[in-house]
mmCIF file with all atom_site columns, C-alpha atoms in Angstrom:
data_model
loop_
_atom_site.group_PDB
_atom_site.id
_atom_site.type_symbol
_atom_site.label_atom_id
_atom_site.label_alt_id
_atom_site.label_comp_id
_atom_site.label_asym_id
_atom_site.label_entity_id
_atom_site.label_seq_id
_atom_site.pdbx_PDB_ins_code
_atom_site.Cartn_x
_atom_site.Cartn_y
_atom_site.Cartn_z
_atom_site.occupancy
_atom_site.B_iso_or_equiv
_atom_site.pdbx_formal_charge
_atom_site.auth_seq_id
_atom_site.auth_comp_id
_atom_site.auth_asym_id
_atom_site.auth_atom_id
_atom_site.pdbx_PDB_model_num
ATOM 1   C CA . MET A 1 1   ? -97.136  -139.032 0.597  1.00 87.00 ? 1   MET A CA 1
ATOM 2   C CA . VAL A 1 2   ? -100.821 -139.809 0.968  1.00 86.00 ? 2   VAL A CA 1
ATOM 3   C CA . SER A 1 3   ? -103.096 -139.954 -2.086 1.00 88.00 ? 3   SER A CA 1
ATOM 4   C CA . GLN A 1 4   ? -106.813 -140.404 -1.629 1.00 87.00 ? 4   GLN A CA 1
ATOM 5   C CA . TYR A 1 5   ? -109.718 -141.112 -3.916 1.00 89.00 ? 5   TYR A CA 1
ATOM 6   C CA . HIS A 1 6   ? -113.292 -142.184 -3.466 1.00 89.00 ? 6   HIS A CA 1
ATOM 7   C CA . GLY A 1 7   ? -115.883 -143.198 -6.003 1.00 92.00 ? 7   GLY A CA 1
ATOM 8   C CA . ALA A 1 8   ? -119.028 -141.167 -6.594 1.00 94.00 ? 8   ALA A CA 1
ATOM 9   C CA . PHE A 1 9   ? -121.912 -141.806 -4.208 1.00 93.00 ? 9   PHE A CA 1
ATOM 10  C CA . PRO A 1 10  ? -125.433 -140.396 -3.840 1.00 94.00 ? 10  PRO A CA 1
ATOM 11  C CA . SER A 1 11  ? -125.860 -137.721 -1.173 1.00 89.00 ? 11  SER A CA 1
ATOM 12  C CA . PRO A 1 12  ? -129.231 -136.237 -0.198 1.00 91.00 ? 12  PRO A CA 1
ATOM 13  C CA . TYR A 1 13  ? -127.462 -133.433 1.678  1.00 88.00 ? 13  TYR A CA 1
ATOM 14  C CA . ILE A 1 14  ? -124.300 -131.436 0.891  1.00 88.00 ? 14  ILE A CA 1
ATOM 15  C CA . GLY A 1 15  ? -123.120 -128.796 3.364  1.00 86.00 ? 15  GLY A CA 1
ATOM 16  C CA . PRO A 1 16  ? -119.922 -126.825 3.988  1.00 83.00 ? 16  PRO A CA 1
ATOM 17  C CA . HIS A 1 17  ? -118.508 -129.616 6.168  1.00 82.00 ? 17  HIS A CA 1
ATOM 18  C CA . SER A 1 18  ? -119.635 -132.576 4.090  1.00 84.00 ? 18  SER A CA 1
ATOM 19  C CA . LEU A 1 19  ? -117.577 -135.180 2.296  1.00 84.00 ? 19  LEU A CA 1
ATOM 20  C CA . LEU A 1 20  ? -118.365 -134.285 -1.304 1.00 87.00 ? 20  LEU A CA 1
ATOM 21  C CA . PRO A 1 21  ? -120.014 -137.063 -3.345 1.00 90.00 ? 21  PRO A CA 1
ATOM 22  C CA . VAL A 1 22  ? -117.863 -136.359 -6.441 1.00 91.00 ? 22  VAL A CA 1
ATOM 23  C CA . GLU A 1 23  ? -114.324 -134.951 -6.366 1.00 89.00 ? 23  GLU A CA 1
ATOM 24  C CA . ARG A 1 24  ? -110.826 -135.358 -7.749 1.00 89.00 ? 24  ARG A CA 1
ATOM 25  C CA . THR A 1 25  ? -108.011 -137.296 -6.142 1.00 90.00 ? 25  THR A CA 1
ATOM 26  C CA . ALA A 1 26  ? -106.326 -135.442 -3.257 1.00 88.00 ? 26  ALA A CA 1
ATOM 27  C CA . THR A 1 27  ? -102.650 -135.816 -2.368 1.00 89.00 ? 27  THR A CA 1
ATOM 28  C CA . SER A 1 28  ? -100.635 -134.542 0.569  1.00 89.00 ? 28  SER A CA 1
ATOM 29  C CA . LEU A 1 29  ? -96.894  -134.745 1.149  1.00 89.00 ? 29  LEU A CA 1
ATOM 30  C CA . THR A 1 30  ? -94.608  -134.309 4.125  1.00 90.00 ? 30  THR A CA 1
ATOM 31  C CA . ALA A 1 31  ? -90.893  -135.060 4.190  1.00 93.00 ? 31  ALA A CA 1
ATOM 32  C CA . THR A 1 32  ? -88.211  -134.636 6.851  1.00 94.00 ? 32  THR A CA 1
ATOM 33  C CA . LEU A 1 33  ? -84.414  -134.744 6.560  1.00 95.00 ? 33  LEU A CA 1
ATOM 34  C CA . PHE A 1 34  ? -82.700  -135.869 9.758  1.00 95.00 ? 34  PHE A CA 1
ATOM 35  C CA . LEU A 1 35  ? -79.290  -134.182 9.724  1.00 95.00 ? 35  LEU A CA 1
ATOM 36  C CA . ASP A 1 36  ? -76.975  -134.646 12.695 1.00 96.00 ? 36  ASP A CA 1
ATOM 37  C CA . ALA A 1 37  ? -73.291  -133.749 12.844 1.00 95.00 ? 37  ALA A CA 1
ATOM 38  C CA . ARG A 1 38  ? -70.897  -134.530 15.669 1.00 95.00 ? 38  ARG A CA 1
ATOM 39  C CA . LEU A 1 39  ? -68.894  -131.340 16.138 1.00 95.00 ? 39  LEU A CA 1
ATOM 40  C CA . TRP A 1 40  ? -66.510  -132.682 18.805 1.00 93.00 ? 40  TRP A CA 1
ATOM 41  C CA . ASP A 1 41  ? -65.905  -135.865 20.790 1.00 91.00 ? 41  ASP A CA 1
ATOM 42  C CA . THR A 1 42  ? -63.211  -135.839 23.483 1.00 89.00 ? 42  THR A CA 1
ATOM 43  C CA . ASP A 1 43  ? -62.953  -138.190 26.478 1.00 86.00 ? 43  ASP A CA 1
ATOM 44  C CA . GLY A 1 44  ? -66.704  -138.827 26.748 1.00 83.00 ? 44  GLY A CA 1
ATOM 45  C CA . TRP A 1 45  ? -67.657  -135.227 26.069 1.00 91.00 ? 45  TRP A CA 1
ATOM 46  C CA . SER A 1 46  ? -69.361  -134.668 22.737 1.00 93.00 ? 46  SER A CA 1
ATOM 47  C CA . GLY A 1 47  ? -71.337  -132.023 20.934 1.00 94.00 ? 47  GLY A CA 1
ATOM 48  C CA . GLU A 1 48  ? -73.818  -132.515 18.112 1.00 95.00 ? 48  GLU A CA 1
ATOM 49  C CA . LEU A 1 49  ? -75.712  -130.137 15.882 1.00 95.00 ? 49  LEU A CA 1
ATOM 50  C CA . VAL A 1 50  ? -79.167  -131.421 14.908 1.00 94.00 ? 50  VAL A CA 1
ATOM 51  C CA . PHE A 1 51  ? -81.082  -129.893 11.995 1.00 94.00 ? 51  PHE A CA 1
ATOM 52  C CA . ASN A 1 52  ? -84.381  -131.125 10.543 1.00 95.00 ? 52  ASN A CA 1
ATOM 53  C CA . PRO A 1 53  ? -85.631  -129.252 7.476  1.00 95.00 ? 53  PRO A CA 1
ATOM 54  C CA . GLU A 1 54  ? -89.120  -130.332 6.350  1.00 92.00 ? 54  GLU A CA 1
ATOM 55  C CA . LEU A 1 55  ? -91.351  -129.981 3.330  1.00 92.00 ? 55  LEU A CA 1
ATOM 56  C CA . ALA A 1 56  ? -95.146  -130.069 3.515  1.00 90.00 ? 56  ALA A CA 1
ATOM 57  C CA . GLY A 1 57  ? -97.897  -129.454 0.978  1.00 91.00 ? 57  GLY A CA 1
ATOM 58  C CA . GLY A 1 58  ? -100.994 -130.766 -0.694 1.00 89.00 ? 58  GLY A CA 1
ATOM 59  C CA . GLN A 1 59  ? -104.697 -131.050 0.025  1.00 86.00 ? 59  GLN A CA 1
ATOM 60  C CA . GLY A 1 60  ? -107.061 -133.576 1.536  1.00 83.00 ? 60  GLY A CA 1
ATOM 61  C CA . LEU A 1 61  ? -110.487 -134.671 0.328  1.00 84.00 ? 61  LEU A CA 1
ATOM 62  C CA . SER A 1 62  ? -113.281 -132.071 0.633  1.00 82.00 ? 62  SER A CA 1
ATOM 63  C CA . GLY A 1 63  ? -111.026 -129.504 2.289  1.00 77.00 ? 63  GLY A CA 1
ATOM 64  C CA . VAL A 1 64  ? -110.477 -131.980 5.144  1.00 77.00 ? 64  VAL A CA 1
ATOM 65  C CA . GLN A 1 65  ? -113.857 -131.040 6.618  1.00 72.00 ? 65  GLN A CA 1
ATOM 66  C CA . GLY A 1 66  ? -116.196 -133.417 8.437  1.00 67.00 ? 66  GLY A CA 1
ATOM 67  C CA . ILE A 1 67  ? -115.454 -137.098 7.903  1.00 68.00 ? 67  ILE A CA 1
ATOM 68  C CA . ALA A 1 68  ? -112.825 -136.182 5.294  1.00 61.00 ? 68  ALA A CA 1
ATOM 69  C CA . GLY A 1 69  ? -110.542 -135.071 8.152  1.00 63.00 ? 69  GLY A CA 1
ATOM 70  C CA . PHE A 1 70  ? -110.237 -138.576 9.592  1.00 63.00 ? 70  PHE A CA 1
ATOM 71  C CA . PRO A 1 71  ? -108.789 -140.675 6.733  1.00 69.00 ? 71  PRO A CA 1
ATOM 72  C CA . ASN A 1 72  ? -105.770 -138.380 6.230  1.00 71.00 ? 72  ASN A CA 1
ATOM 73  C CA . GLY A 1 73  ? -104.036 -137.627 9.520  1.00 74.00 ? 73  GLY A CA 1
ATOM 74  C CA . GLU A 1 74  ? -101.018 -136.327 7.596  1.00 77.00 ? 74  GLU A CA 1
ATOM 75  C CA . ILE A 1 75  ? -102.864 -133.280 6.243  1.00 77.00 ? 75  ILE A CA 1
ATOM 76  C CA . THR A 1 76  ? -102.869 -131.657 9.704  1.00 71.00 ? 76  THR A CA 1
ATOM 77  C CA . ARG A 1 77  ? -99.138  -130.946 9.179  1.00 68.00 ? 77  ARG A CA 1
ATOM 78  C CA . VAL A 1 78  ? -99.792  -129.111 5.919  1.00 77.00 ? 78  VAL A CA 1
ATOM 79  C CA . GLY A 1 79  ? -100.344 -125.359 6.131  1.00 74.00 ? 79  GLY A CA 1
ATOM 80  C CA . GLU A 1 80  ? -100.333 -124.403 2.457  1.00 79.00 ? 80  GLU A CA 1
ATOM 81  C CA . PRO A 1 81  ? -101.289 -126.464 -0.620 1.00 85.00 ? 81  PRO A CA 1
ATOM 82  C CA . PRO A 1 82  ? -98.061  -125.695 -2.550 1.00 89.00 ? 82  PRO A CA 1
ATOM 83  C CA . PRO A 1 83  ? -95.122  -127.686 -1.128 1.00 90.00 ? 83  PRO A CA 1
ATOM 84  C CA . THR A 1 84  ? -93.470  -125.369 1.412  1.00 89.00 ? 84  THR A CA 1
ATOM 85  C CA . PRO A 1 85  ? -90.026  -125.936 2.978  1.00 92.00 ? 85  PRO A CA 1
ATOM 86  C CA . TYR A 1 86  ? -89.434  -124.921 6.601  1.00 89.00 ? 86  TYR A CA 1
ATOM 87  C CA . PHE A 1 87  ? -87.076  -125.604 9.539  1.00 88.00 ? 87  PHE A CA 1
ATOM 88  C CA . ALA A 1 88  ? -88.691  -128.022 11.989 1.00 88.00 ? 88  ALA A CA 1
ATOM 89  C CA . ARG A 1 89  ? -85.774  -128.398 14.437 1.00 90.00 ? 89  ARG A CA 1
ATOM 90  C CA . LEU A 1 90  ? -82.367  -126.865 14.984 1.00 91.00 ? 90  LEU A CA 1
ATOM 91  C CA . PHE A 1 91  ? -80.519  -127.447 18.249 1.00 92.00 ? 91  PHE A CA 1
ATOM 92  C CA . LEU A 1 92  ? -77.165  -128.235 19.836 1.00 93.00 ? 92  LEU A CA 1
ATOM 93  C CA . ARG A 1 93  ? -76.782  -131.275 22.122 1.00 93.00 ? 93  ARG A CA 1
ATOM 94  C CA . GLN A 1 94  ? -73.813  -131.343 24.536 1.00 93.00 ? 94  GLN A CA 1
ATOM 95  C CA . THR A 1 95  ? -73.119  -134.610 26.403 1.00 92.00 ? 95  THR A CA 1
ATOM 96  C CA . PHE A 1 96  ? -70.818  -134.814 29.416 1.00 92.00 ? 96  PHE A CA 1
ATOM 97  C CA . GLY A 1 97  ? -69.814  -138.418 30.133 1.00 92.00 ? 97  GLY A CA 1
ATOM 98  C CA . PHE A 1 98  ? -68.835  -139.401 33.690 1.00 91.00 ? 98  PHE A CA 1
ATOM 99  C CA . GLY A 1 99  ? -66.833  -142.483 32.614 1.00 89.00 ? 99  GLY A CA 1
ATOM 100 C CA . GLY A 1 100 ? -67.415  -146.097 33.449 1.00 89.00 ? 100 GLY A CA 1
ATOM 101 C CA . GLU A 1 101 ? -69.752  -148.482 31.657 1.00 93.00 ? 101 GLU A CA 1
ATOM 102 C CA . GLN A 1 102 ? -70.655  -147.737 28.046 1.00 92.00 ? 102 GLN A CA 1
ATOM 103 C CA . GLU A 1 103 ? -73.825  -148.355 26.059 1.00 93.00 ? 103 GLU A CA 1
ATOM 104 C CA . LYS A 1 104 ? -74.146  -148.894 22.327 1.00 95.00 ? 104 LYS A CA 1
ATOM 105 C CA . VAL A 1 105 ? -76.140  -146.316 20.388 1.00 92.00 ? 105 VAL A CA 1
ATOM 106 C CA . GLU A 1 106 ? -77.794  -147.325 17.113 1.00 95.00 ? 106 GLU A CA 1
ATOM 107 C CA . ASP A 1 107 ? -77.944  -144.964 14.156 1.00 93.00 ? 107 ASP A CA 1
ATOM 108 C CA . GLY A 1 108 ? -81.374  -143.352 13.911 1.00 93.00 ? 108 GLY A CA 1
ATOM 109 C CA . PRO A 1 109 ? -83.252  -140.082 13.479 1.00 93.00 ? 109 PRO A CA 1
ATOM 110 C CA . ASN A 1 110 ? -81.368  -137.320 15.317 1.00 92.00 ? 110 ASN A CA 1
ATOM 111 C CA . GLN A 1 111 ? -78.910  -139.867 16.718 1.00 91.00 ? 111 GLN A CA 1
ATOM 112 C CA . ILE A 1 112 ? -75.404  -140.857 15.560 1.00 93.00 ? 112 ILE A CA 1
ATOM 113 C CA . ALA A 1 113 ? -74.252  -144.456 16.014 1.00 93.00 ? 113 ALA A CA 1
ATOM 114 C CA . GLY A 1 114 ? -71.465  -145.141 18.473 1.00 91.00 ? 114 GLY A CA 1
ATOM 115 C CA . SER A 1 115 ? -71.122  -145.598 22.190 1.00 90.00 ? 115 SER A CA 1
ATOM 116 C CA . ARG A 1 116 ? -71.632  -143.315 25.166 1.00 90.00 ? 116 ARG A CA 1
ATOM 117 C CA . ASP A 1 117 ? -71.253  -143.370 28.916 1.00 91.00 ? 117 ASP A CA 1
ATOM 118 C CA . ILE A 1 118 ? -74.258  -144.780 30.748 1.00 91.00 ? 118 ILE A CA 1
ATOM 119 C CA . ASN A 1 119 ? -73.625  -142.171 33.464 1.00 92.00 ? 119 ASN A CA 1
ATOM 120 C CA . ARG A 1 120 ? -73.844  -138.858 31.667 1.00 91.00 ? 120 ARG A CA 1
ATOM 121 C CA . PHE A 1 121 ? -75.383  -135.409 31.675 1.00 91.00 ? 121 PHE A CA 1
ATOM 122 C CA . THR A 1 122 ? -76.901  -134.157 28.407 1.00 90.00 ? 122 THR A CA 1
ATOM 123 C CA . LEU A 1 123 ? -77.671  -130.511 27.801 1.00 88.00 ? 123 LEU A CA 1
ATOM 124 C CA . PHE A 1 124 ? -79.827  -129.355 24.902 1.00 87.00 ? 124 PHE A CA 1
ATOM 125 C CA . SER A 1 125 ? -79.811  -125.824 23.609 1.00 85.00 ? 125 SER A CA 1
ATOM 126 C CA . ARG A 1 126 ? -83.263  -124.354 23.484 1.00 71.00 ? 126 ARG A CA 1
ATOM 127 C CA . GLN A 1 127 ? -84.860  -125.760 20.370 1.00 59.00 ? 127 GLN A CA 1
ATOM 128 C CA . ILE A 1 128 ? -85.077  -123.142 17.719 1.00 53.00 ? 128 ILE A CA 1
ATOM 129 C CA . ARG A 1 129 ? -88.345  -123.710 15.955 1.00 49.00 ? 129 ARG A CA 1
ATOM 130 C CA . CYS A 1 130 ? -88.702  -121.776 12.741 1.00 47.00 ? 130 CYS A CA 1
ATOM 131 C CA . TYR A 1 131 ? -92.034  -122.336 11.070 1.00 45.00 ? 131 TYR A CA 1
ATOM 132 C CA . ARG A 1 132 ? -92.614  -121.383 7.459  1.00 43.00 ? 132 ARG A CA 1
ATOM 133 C CA . LEU A 1 133 ? -89.415  -119.397 7.053  1.00 43.00 ? 133 LEU A CA 1
ATOM 134 C CA . CYS A 1 134 ? -89.207  -120.147 3.377  1.00 40.00 ? 134 CYS A CA 1
ATOM 135 C CA . GLY A 1 135 ? -92.827  -119.565 2.414  1.00 40.00 ? 135 GLY A CA 1
#
Protein backbone atom coordinates (compact mmCIF):
# COMPACT_ATOMS: atom_id res chain seq x y z
CA MET A 1 0.00 0.00 0.00
CA VAL A 2 1.37 3.40 -0.95
CA SER A 3 -0.22 6.58 0.41
CA GLN A 4 0.98 9.94 -0.82
CA TYR A 5 0.41 13.52 0.20
CA HIS A 6 2.03 16.82 -0.57
CA GLY A 7 1.47 20.23 0.93
CA ALA A 8 0.07 23.12 -1.09
CA PHE A 9 2.55 25.06 -3.20
CA PRO A 10 2.30 28.04 -5.56
CA SER A 11 2.18 27.19 -9.26
CA PRO A 12 2.25 29.81 -12.03
CA TYR A 13 1.18 27.18 -14.56
CA ILE A 14 -1.28 24.26 -14.33
CA GLY A 15 -1.75 21.99 -17.35
CA PRO A 16 -3.25 18.56 -18.02
CA HIS A 17 0.03 16.83 -17.12
CA SER A 18 0.98 18.96 -14.13
CA LEU A 19 1.38 17.98 -10.51
CA LEU A 20 -1.55 19.84 -8.99
CA PRO A 21 -0.63 22.42 -6.32
CA VAL A 22 -3.52 21.39 -4.02
CA GLU A 23 -5.04 17.90 -3.84
CA ARG A 24 -6.18 15.17 -1.49
CA THR A 25 -4.12 12.23 -0.32
CA ALA A 26 -3.81 9.45 -2.91
CA THR A 27 -3.50 5.76 -2.03
CA SER A 28 -2.78 2.72 -4.16
CA LEU A 29 -2.80 -0.94 -3.16
CA THR A 30 -1.49 -4.14 -4.67
CA ALA A 31 -1.45 -7.53 -2.97
CA THR A 32 -0.40 -11.00 -4.12
CA LEU A 33 -1.08 -14.42 -2.60
CA PHE A 34 1.61 -16.98 -3.39
CA LEU A 35 -0.16 -20.35 -3.37
CA ASP A 36 1.81 -23.47 -4.25
CA ALA A 37 0.70 -27.06 -3.73
CA ARG A 38 2.79 -30.16 -4.28
CA LEU A 39 0.47 -32.58 -6.06
CA TRP A 40 2.87 -35.55 -6.14
CA ASP A 41 6.42 -36.41 -5.12
CA THR A 42 7.79 -39.85 -6.02
CA ASP A 43 11.46 -40.83 -6.34
CA GLY A 44 12.67 -37.36 -7.34
CA TRP A 45 9.73 -36.67 -9.63
CA SER A 46 7.36 -34.01 -8.36
CA GLY A 47 4.52 -31.87 -9.60
CA GLU A 48 3.38 -28.53 -8.22
CA LEU A 49 0.44 -26.29 -8.97
CA VAL A 50 1.25 -22.58 -8.61
CA PHE A 51 -1.52 -19.98 -8.34
CA ASN A 52 -1.08 -16.26 -7.65
CA PRO A 53 -4.31 -14.27 -7.29
CA GLU A 54 -3.74 -10.50 -6.98
CA LEU A 55 -5.67 -7.43 -5.96
CA ALA A 56 -4.91 -3.95 -7.28
CA GLY A 57 -6.64 -0.59 -6.93
CA GLY A 58 -6.33 3.03 -5.97
CA GLN A 59 -5.08 6.26 -7.49
CA GLY A 60 -1.88 8.25 -7.58
CA LEU A 61 -1.36 11.99 -7.19
CA SER A 62 -2.64 14.17 -10.07
CA GLY A 63 -3.76 11.19 -12.13
CA VAL A 64 -0.13 10.00 -12.18
CA GLN A 65 0.67 12.52 -14.92
CA GLY A 66 3.97 14.36 -15.30
CA ILE A 67 6.19 14.30 -12.23
CA ALA A 68 3.39 12.64 -10.24
CA GLY A 69 4.14 9.40 -12.13
CA PHE A 70 7.62 9.05 -10.63
CA PRO A 71 7.03 8.94 -6.84
CA ASN A 72 4.57 6.02 -7.04
CA GLY A 73 5.94 3.18 -9.15
CA GLU A 74 3.26 0.88 -7.75
CA ILE A 75 0.41 2.69 -9.51
CA THR A 76 1.52 1.31 -12.89
CA ARG A 77 0.09 -2.07 -11.78
CA VAL A 78 -3.32 -0.57 -11.07
CA GLY A 79 -5.84 -0.58 -13.91
CA GLU A 80 -8.98 0.55 -12.11
CA PRO A 81 -9.38 2.76 -9.01
CA PRO A 82 -11.71 0.32 -7.17
CA PRO A 83 -9.75 -2.66 -5.80
CA THR A 84 -10.00 -5.36 -8.49
CA PRO A 85 -9.06 -9.03 -8.00
CA TYR A 86 -7.49 -10.95 -10.88
CA PHE A 87 -5.39 -14.08 -11.59
CA ALA A 88 -1.75 -13.12 -12.13
CA ARG A 89 -0.28 -16.64 -12.53
CA LEU A 90 -1.55 -20.18 -12.78
CA PHE A 91 0.77 -22.96 -13.94
CA LEU A 92 1.90 -26.53 -13.35
CA ARG A 93 5.59 -27.30 -12.70
CA GLN A 94 6.79 -30.89 -13.26
CA THR A 95 10.32 -31.78 -12.08
CA PHE A 96 12.13 -34.93 -13.17
CA GLY A 97 15.09 -35.68 -10.90
CA PHE A 98 18.03 -37.69 -12.27
CA GLY A 99 19.27 -38.81 -8.82
CA GLY A 100 22.55 -38.11 -7.14
CA GLU A 101 23.46 -35.03 -5.13
CA GLN A 102 20.65 -33.04 -3.54
CA GLU A 103 20.25 -29.33 -2.86
CA LYS A 104 18.21 -27.68 -0.14
CA VAL A 105 15.34 -25.47 -1.24
CA GLU A 106 14.15 -22.68 1.05
CA ASP A 107 10.48 -21.81 1.38
CA GLY A 108 9.65 -18.73 -0.68
CA PRO A 109 7.25 -17.23 -3.21
CA ASN A 110 6.17 -19.95 -5.66
CA GLN A 111 8.60 -22.41 -4.06
CA ILE A 112 8.02 -25.16 -1.46
CA ALA A 113 10.79 -25.95 1.03
CA GLY A 114 12.50 -29.31 0.79
CA SER A 115 15.26 -30.85 -1.25
CA ARG A 116 15.64 -31.68 -4.92
CA ASP A 117 18.12 -33.31 -7.25
CA ILE A 118 20.82 -30.97 -8.51
CA ASN A 119 20.62 -32.82 -11.85
CA ARG A 120 17.04 -32.40 -12.96
CA PHE A 121 14.75 -31.39 -15.79
CA THR A 122 11.89 -29.00 -14.97
CA LEU A 123 8.94 -28.52 -17.27
CA PHE A 124 6.49 -25.66 -16.84
CA SER A 125 3.04 -25.66 -18.35
CA ARG A 126 2.40 -22.58 -20.40
CA GLN A 127 1.60 -19.85 -17.92
CA ILE A 128 -2.05 -19.05 -18.00
CA ARG A 129 -2.31 -15.34 -17.53
CA CYS A 130 -5.81 -14.13 -16.82
CA TYR A 131 -6.01 -10.39 -16.44
CA ARG A 132 -9.03 -8.72 -14.88
CA LEU A 133 -11.23 -11.80 -14.88
CA CYS A 134 -13.16 -10.64 -11.87
CA GLY A 135 -13.68 -7.01 -12.83
